[in-house]
């Protein structure tokens, strides 16, 4: 007999959902199996909860809320910034794109092959050399 309570998470489901929302690398206990032992709930029950429409909907809603959180965005930007300062060009590019500080540079590149004939590796090398010369010119500008 269902009395509508199926739509509301009980205390144990709420605790499990909160555990699921913690990034995997920071979860305590570290696995669903260990969580089940600690919580005194059979792991098959946990798997069944994860499949319940109301549980899934609430889980998805909370994940979406977390992903739109300004704190999370700030943490990611801070992390990209730190990695960029350590010399990670990809992090630098992503940081500048995310903060709208990366104005697209118009480059004219002479190449004897058709663009479709350039391999991915050649393209990567070409982009890297352009990025390196840009970094060097910026360093020179700072020294002036």
PDB file of C-alpha atoms in Angstrom:
ATOM      1  CA  UNK A   1       0.000   0.000   0.000  1.00  0.00           C
ATOM      2  CA  UNK A   2       1.412   3.397  -1.015  1.00  0.00           C
ATOM      3  CA  UNK A   3       0.438   6.437   0.965  1.00  0.00           C
ATOM      4  CA  UNK A   4       2.296   9.067  -1.042  1.00  0.00           C
ATOM      5  CA  UNK A   5       5.298   8.836   1.269  1.00  0.00           C
ATOM      6  CA  UNK A   6       7.139   7.204  -1.620  1.00  0.00           C
ATOM      7  CA  UNK A   7       7.816  10.694  -2.942  1.00  0.00           C
ATOM      8  CA  UNK A   8       9.685  11.884   0.127  1.00  0.00           C
ATOM      9  CA  UNK A   9      13.187  10.774   1.029  1.00  0.00           C
ATOM     10  CA  UNK A  10      13.505   9.270   4.479  1.00  0.00           C
ATOM     11  CA  UNK A  11      16.388  10.142   6.791  1.00  0.00           C
ATOM     12  CA  UNK A  12      18.554   7.232   5.603  1.00  0.00           C
ATOM     13  CA  UNK A  13      17.998   8.110   1.928  1.00  0.00           C
ATOM     14  CA  UNK A  14      18.732  11.767   2.692  1.00  0.00           C
ATOM     15  CA  UNK A  15      22.059  10.823   4.344  1.00  0.00           C
ATOM     16  CA  UNK A  16      22.948   8.586   1.382  1.00  0.00           C
ATOM     17  CA  UNK A  17      22.086  11.328  -1.097  1.00  0.00           C
ATOM     18  CA  UNK A  18      24.266  13.811   0.808  1.00  0.00           C
ATOM     19  CA  UNK A  19      27.117  11.270   0.683  1.00  0.00           C
ATOM     20  CA  UNK A  20      26.616  10.851  -3.097  1.00  0.00           C
ATOM     21  CA  UNK A  21      26.849  14.625  -3.583  1.00  0.00           C
ATOM     22  CA  UNK A  22      30.350  14.757  -2.108  1.00  0.00           C
ATOM     23  CA  UNK A  23      33.026  14.512  -4.853  1.00  0.00           C
ATOM     24  CA  UNK A  24      34.137  10.877  -5.107  1.00  0.00           C
ATOM     25  CA  UNK A  25      37.713  11.627  -4.053  1.00  0.00           C
ATOM     26  CA  UNK A  26      36.489  13.189  -0.775  1.00  0.00           C
ATOM     27  CA  UNK A  27      33.827  10.671   0.261  1.00  0.00           C
ATOM     28  CA  UNK A  28      33.994   9.095   3.695  1.00  0.00           C
ATOM     29  CA  UNK A  29      33.587   6.148   3.628  1.00  0.00           C
ATOM     30  CA  UNK A  30      35.352   5.865   0.298  1.00  0.00           C
ATOM     31  CA  UNK A  31      33.050   3.365  -1.466  1.00  0.00           C
ATOM     32  CA  UNK A  32      29.360   2.574  -1.683  1.00  0.00           C
ATOM     33  CA  UNK A  33      30.122  -0.883  -0.311  1.00  0.00           C
ATOM     34  CA  UNK A  34      31.790   0.631   2.790  1.00  0.00           C
ATOM     35  CA  UNK A  35      28.992   3.187   3.103  1.00  0.00           C
ATOM     36  CA  UNK A  36      26.440   0.354   3.160  1.00  0.00           C
ATOM     37  CA  UNK A  37      28.344  -1.438   5.954  1.00  0.00           C
ATOM     38  CA  UNK A  38      28.705   1.743   8.004  1.00  0.00           C
ATOM     39  CA  UNK A  39      25.075   2.789   7.533  1.00  0.00           C
ATOM     40  CA  UNK A  40      23.784  -0.712   8.220  1.00  0.00           C
ATOM     41  CA  UNK A  41      21.955  -0.792   4.877  1.00  0.00           C
ATOM     42  CA  UNK A  42      22.303  -3.558   2.310  1.00  0.00           C
ATOM     43  CA  UNK A  43      24.169  -2.381  -0.791  1.00  0.00           C
ATOM     44  CA  UNK A  44      21.362  -3.715  -3.028  1.00  0.00           C
ATOM     45  CA  UNK A  45      19.027  -1.336  -1.148  1.00  0.00           C
ATOM     46  CA  UNK A  46      21.342   1.572  -1.984  1.00  0.00           C
ATOM     47  CA  UNK A  47      21.351   0.544  -5.642  1.00  0.00           C
ATOM     48  CA  UNK A  48      17.532   0.299  -5.575  1.00  0.00           C
ATOM     49  CA  UNK A  49      17.274   3.799  -4.026  1.00  0.00           C
ATOM     50  CA  UNK A  50      19.473   5.228  -6.776  1.00  0.00           C
ATOM     51  CA  UNK A  51      17.018   3.859  -9.359  1.00  0.00           C
ATOM     52  CA  UNK A  52      13.856   5.218  -7.665  1.00  0.00           C
ATOM     53  CA  UNK A  53      12.416   8.075  -9.753  1.00  0.00           C
ATOM     54  CA  UNK A  54      11.981  10.438  -6.790  1.00  0.00           C
ATOM     55  CA  UNK A  55      15.519   9.740  -5.540  1.00  0.00           C
ATOM     56  CA  UNK A  56      16.973  10.202  -9.034  1.00  0.00           C
ATOM     57  CA  UNK A  57      15.034  13.429  -9.577  1.00  0.00           C
ATOM     58  CA  UNK A  58      16.185  14.875  -6.259  1.00  0.00           C
ATOM     59  CA  UNK A  59      19.772  13.733  -6.910  1.00  0.00           C
ATOM     60  CA  UNK A  60      19.780  15.340 -10.373  1.00  0.00           C
ATOM     61  CA  UNK A  61      18.208  18.547  -9.003  1.00  0.00           C
ATOM     62  CA  UNK A  62      20.852  18.869  -6.290  1.00  0.00           C
ATOM     63  CA  UNK A  63      23.705  18.106  -8.702  1.00  0.00           C
ATOM     64  CA  UNK A  64      22.389  20.859 -11.009  1.00  0.00           C
ATOM     65  CA  UNK A  65      22.237  23.269  -8.032  1.00  0.00           C
ATOM     66  CA  UNK A  66      25.815  22.407  -7.102  1.00  0.00           C
ATOM     67  CA  UNK A  67      27.042  22.854 -10.666  1.00  0.00           C
ATOM     68  CA  UNK A  68      25.538  26.323 -10.804  1.00  0.00           C
ATOM     69  CA  UNK A  69      27.006  27.295  -7.449  1.00  0.00           C
ATOM     70  CA  UNK A  70      29.183  30.432  -7.613  1.00  0.00           C
ATOM     71  CA  UNK A  71      31.513  28.916  -4.986  1.00  0.00           C
ATOM     72  CA  UNK A  72      32.190  25.901  -7.191  1.00  0.00           C
ATOM     73  CA  UNK A  73      32.801  28.074 -10.230  1.00  0.00           C
ATOM     74  CA  UNK A  74      35.181  30.217  -8.189  1.00  0.00           C
ATOM     75  CA  UNK A  75      37.072  27.127  -6.946  1.00  0.00           C
ATOM     76  CA  UNK A  76      37.508  25.913 -10.516  1.00  0.00           C
ATOM     77  CA  UNK A  77      38.683  29.321 -11.715  1.00  0.00           C
ATOM     78  CA  UNK A  78      41.114  29.542  -8.777  1.00  0.00           C
ATOM     79  CA  UNK A  79      42.449  26.084  -9.612  1.00  0.00           C
ATOM     80  CA  UNK A  80      42.857  26.952 -13.311  1.00  0.00           C
ATOM     81  CA  UNK A  81      44.592  30.198 -12.361  1.00  0.00           C
ATOM     82  CA  UNK A  82      47.035  28.400 -10.053  1.00  0.00           C
ATOM     83  CA  UNK A  83      47.826  25.783 -12.722  1.00  0.00           C
ATOM     84  CA  UNK A  84      48.229  28.509 -15.346  1.00  0.00           C
ATOM     85  CA  UNK A  85      50.793  30.249 -13.144  1.00  0.00           C
ATOM     86  CA  UNK A  86      52.679  26.949 -12.900  1.00  0.00           C
ATOM     87  CA  UNK A  87      53.002  27.005 -16.691  1.00  0.00           C
ATOM     88  CA  UNK A  88      50.045  24.879 -17.781  1.00  0.00           C
ATOM     89  CA  UNK A  89      49.119  26.544 -21.098  1.00  0.00           C
ATOM     90  CA  UNK A  90      45.787  24.749 -21.397  1.00  0.00           C
ATOM     91  CA  UNK A  91      44.717  25.952 -17.935  1.00  0.00           C
ATOM     92  CA  UNK A  92      45.793  29.478 -18.853  1.00  0.00           C
ATOM     93  CA  UNK A  93      43.719  29.369 -22.035  1.00  0.00           C
ATOM     94  CA  UNK A  94      40.663  27.950 -20.238  1.00  0.00           C
ATOM     95  CA  UNK A  95      40.965  30.545 -17.469  1.00  0.00           C
ATOM     96  CA  UNK A  96      41.219  33.405 -19.967  1.00  0.00           C
ATOM     97  CA  UNK A  97      38.290  32.056 -21.986  1.00  0.00           C
ATOM     98  CA  UNK A  98      36.147  31.617 -18.862  1.00  0.00           C
ATOM     99  CA  UNK A  99      36.864  35.151 -17.712  1.00  0.00           C
ATOM    100  CA  UNK A 100      36.370  36.549 -21.248  1.00  0.00           C
ATOM    101  CA  UNK A 101      39.891  37.923 -21.277  1.00  0.00           C
ATOM    102  CA  UNK A 102      40.993  35.988 -24.321  1.00  0.00           C
ATOM    103  CA  UNK A 103      40.426  38.087 -27.397  1.00  0.00           C
ATOM    104  CA  UNK A 104      40.686  35.901 -30.460  1.00  0.00           C
ATOM    105  CA  UNK A 105      43.977  36.703 -32.163  1.00  0.00           C
ATOM    106  CA  UNK A 106      43.920  36.803 -35.925  1.00  0.00           C
ATOM    107  CA  UNK A 107      46.843  34.834 -37.270  1.00  0.00           C
ATOM    108  CA  UNK A 108      47.893  34.300 -40.827  1.00  0.00           C
ATOM    109  CA  UNK A 109      49.790  31.046 -41.134  1.00  0.00           C
ATOM    110  CA  UNK A 110      51.553  30.075 -44.340  1.00  0.00           C
ATOM    111  CA  UNK A 111      51.468  26.373 -44.922  1.00  0.00           C
ATOM    112  CA  UNK A 112      52.124  24.488 -48.122  1.00  0.00           C
ATOM    113  CA  UNK A 113      49.552  21.773 -47.389  1.00  0.00           C
ATOM    114  CA  UNK A 114      45.790  22.031 -47.521  1.00  0.00           C
ATOM    115  CA  UNK A 115      44.371  22.402 -43.983  1.00  0.00           C
ATOM    116  CA  UNK A 116      42.702  18.987 -44.322  1.00  0.00           C
ATOM    117  CA  UNK A 117      46.115  17.391 -44.990  1.00  0.00           C
ATOM    118  CA  UNK A 118      47.715  18.700 -41.778  1.00  0.00           C
ATOM    119  CA  UNK A 119      47.906  15.970 -39.137  1.00  0.00           C
ATOM    120  CA  UNK A 120      46.605  16.579 -35.618  1.00  0.00           C
ATOM    121  CA  UNK A 121      50.185  16.398 -34.323  1.00  0.00           C
ATOM    122  CA  UNK A 122      51.357  19.035 -36.842  1.00  0.00           C
ATOM    123  CA  UNK A 123      48.424  21.242 -35.935  1.00  0.00           C
ATOM    124  CA  UNK A 124      49.192  20.837 -32.207  1.00  0.00           C
ATOM    125  CA  UNK A 125      52.851  21.749 -32.849  1.00  0.00           C
ATOM    126  CA  UNK A 126      51.832  24.788 -34.888  1.00  0.00           C
ATOM    127  CA  UNK A 127      49.446  25.981 -32.165  1.00  0.00           C
ATOM    128  CA  UNK A 128      52.085  25.356 -29.491  1.00  0.00           C
ATOM    129  CA  UNK A 129      54.702  27.385 -31.364  1.00  0.00           C
ATOM    130  CA  UNK A 130      52.273  30.287 -31.820  1.00  0.00           C
ATOM    131  CA  UNK A 131      51.328  30.083 -28.122  1.00  0.00           C
ATOM    132  CA  UNK A 132      55.007  30.012 -27.124  1.00  0.00           C
ATOM    133  CA  UNK A 133      55.814  33.096 -29.202  1.00  0.00           C
ATOM    134  CA  UNK A 134      52.793  34.857 -27.661  1.00  0.00           C
ATOM    135  CA  UNK A 135      54.010  33.980 -24.153  1.00  0.00           C
ATOM    136  CA  UNK A 136      57.483  35.264 -24.972  1.00  0.00           C
ATOM    137  CA  UNK A 137      56.157  38.527 -26.405  1.00  0.00           C
ATOM    138  CA  UNK A 138      54.054  39.051 -23.275  1.00  0.00           C
ATOM    139  CA  UNK A 139      57.085  38.405 -21.059  1.00  0.00           C
ATOM    140  CA  UNK A 140      59.047  40.961 -23.079  1.00  0.00           C
ATOM    141  CA  UNK A 141      56.233  43.487 -22.707  1.00  0.00           C
ATOM    142  CA  UNK A 142      56.298  43.030 -18.920  1.00  0.00           C
ATOM    143  CA  UNK A 143      60.055  43.603 -18.872  1.00  0.00           C
ATOM    144  CA  UNK A 144      59.775  46.898 -20.790  1.00  0.00           C
TER     145      UNK A 144
END
